Steps between C-alpha positions, in 0.01 A plus 500: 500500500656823395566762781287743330196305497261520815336140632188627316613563179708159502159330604307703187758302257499149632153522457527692214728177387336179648135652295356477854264815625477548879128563582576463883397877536196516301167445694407087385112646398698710237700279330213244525338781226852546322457172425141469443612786202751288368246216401198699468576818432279628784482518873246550742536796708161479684572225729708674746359587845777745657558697172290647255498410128677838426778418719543142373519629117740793656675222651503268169627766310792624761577115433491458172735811454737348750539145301416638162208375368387766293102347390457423884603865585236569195240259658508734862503817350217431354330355777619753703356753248151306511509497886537872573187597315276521223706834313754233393332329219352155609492655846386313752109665592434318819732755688362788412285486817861468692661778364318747645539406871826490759513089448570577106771726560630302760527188266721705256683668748625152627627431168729830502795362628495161236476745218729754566788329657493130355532630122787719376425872496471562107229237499164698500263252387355404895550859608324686256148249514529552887555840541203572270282286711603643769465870357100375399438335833615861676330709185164338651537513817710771581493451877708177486806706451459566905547126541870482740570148259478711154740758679713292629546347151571804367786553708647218490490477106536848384507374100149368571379848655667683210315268274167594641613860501584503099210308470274799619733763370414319140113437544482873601725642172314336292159576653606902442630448153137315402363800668700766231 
């Protein structure tokens, strides 16, 4: 092992080598789906009690980026897409009830922290279908934005609040320039 090579790297290429991938990290309901892609092309992401669909597609795509399997990755975007409303086409109608109320936001809050920090930063895909759910959640019903979860998101992932910020700062250009 070369001096200049940490016991992580050296790990990365033996496995890199042998054609072995270490899943011993990865949550065993996930790769049960990774797999259930590879033959089917599909996975179920309803079936999970502790985590909403949107955070298992979040999570299947964070995964698929991390092993390279670019049609899965395409699989949970789309999903993920689907799942945070019906403004996405094929969206997914039987939220609309949710999004509305503090248990809506709350469900895509939770998925914050899998989107923004378990895919590289130039990857937008995730973040831009979230932050405009979360923009139309807050455009109708304003008063959610006093929830101490969605502020505490913001602060702890400022790309998210700037995001929402741009968001608004678009919507309300292009309101005035329909207005000329």
């Amino acid at each position: 092992m070369s001096s200049n090579m940490d016991d992580e790297d050296y790990h990365e290429l033996v496995q890199a080598n042998a054609r072995t991938v270490n899943l011993q990290d990865e949550k065993l309901s996930m790769v049960r789906r990774m797999i259930d892609w590879f033959y089917l092309f599909s996975y179920n992401d309803k079936d999970e009690v502790i985590m909403s669909d949107i955070e298992v597609n979040a999570q299947m795509y964070a995964m698929a980026d991390q092993f390279g399997v670019p049609g899965l990755k395409k699989t949970a975007a789309m999903k993920f897409s689907q799942r945070c409303g019906p403004s996405a086409p094929g969206g997914d109608t039987s939220w609309d009830f949710l999004w509305h109320t503090d248990s809506g936001l709350v469900i895509l809050l939770d998925c914050v922290d899998t989107v923004y920090t378990s895919t590289p930063e130039t990857d937008h895909t995730l973040r831009k279908h979230l932050t405009e759910a979360i923009v139309k959640t807050l455009r109708s019903a304003p008063h959610l934005v006093k929830m101490p979860q969605f502020k505490e998101i913001c602060l702890q992932s400022p790309d998210l609040a700037y995001g929402i910020i741009e968001a608004e700062i678009e919507r309300t250009s292009a309101k005035a320039n329909d207005s000329w």
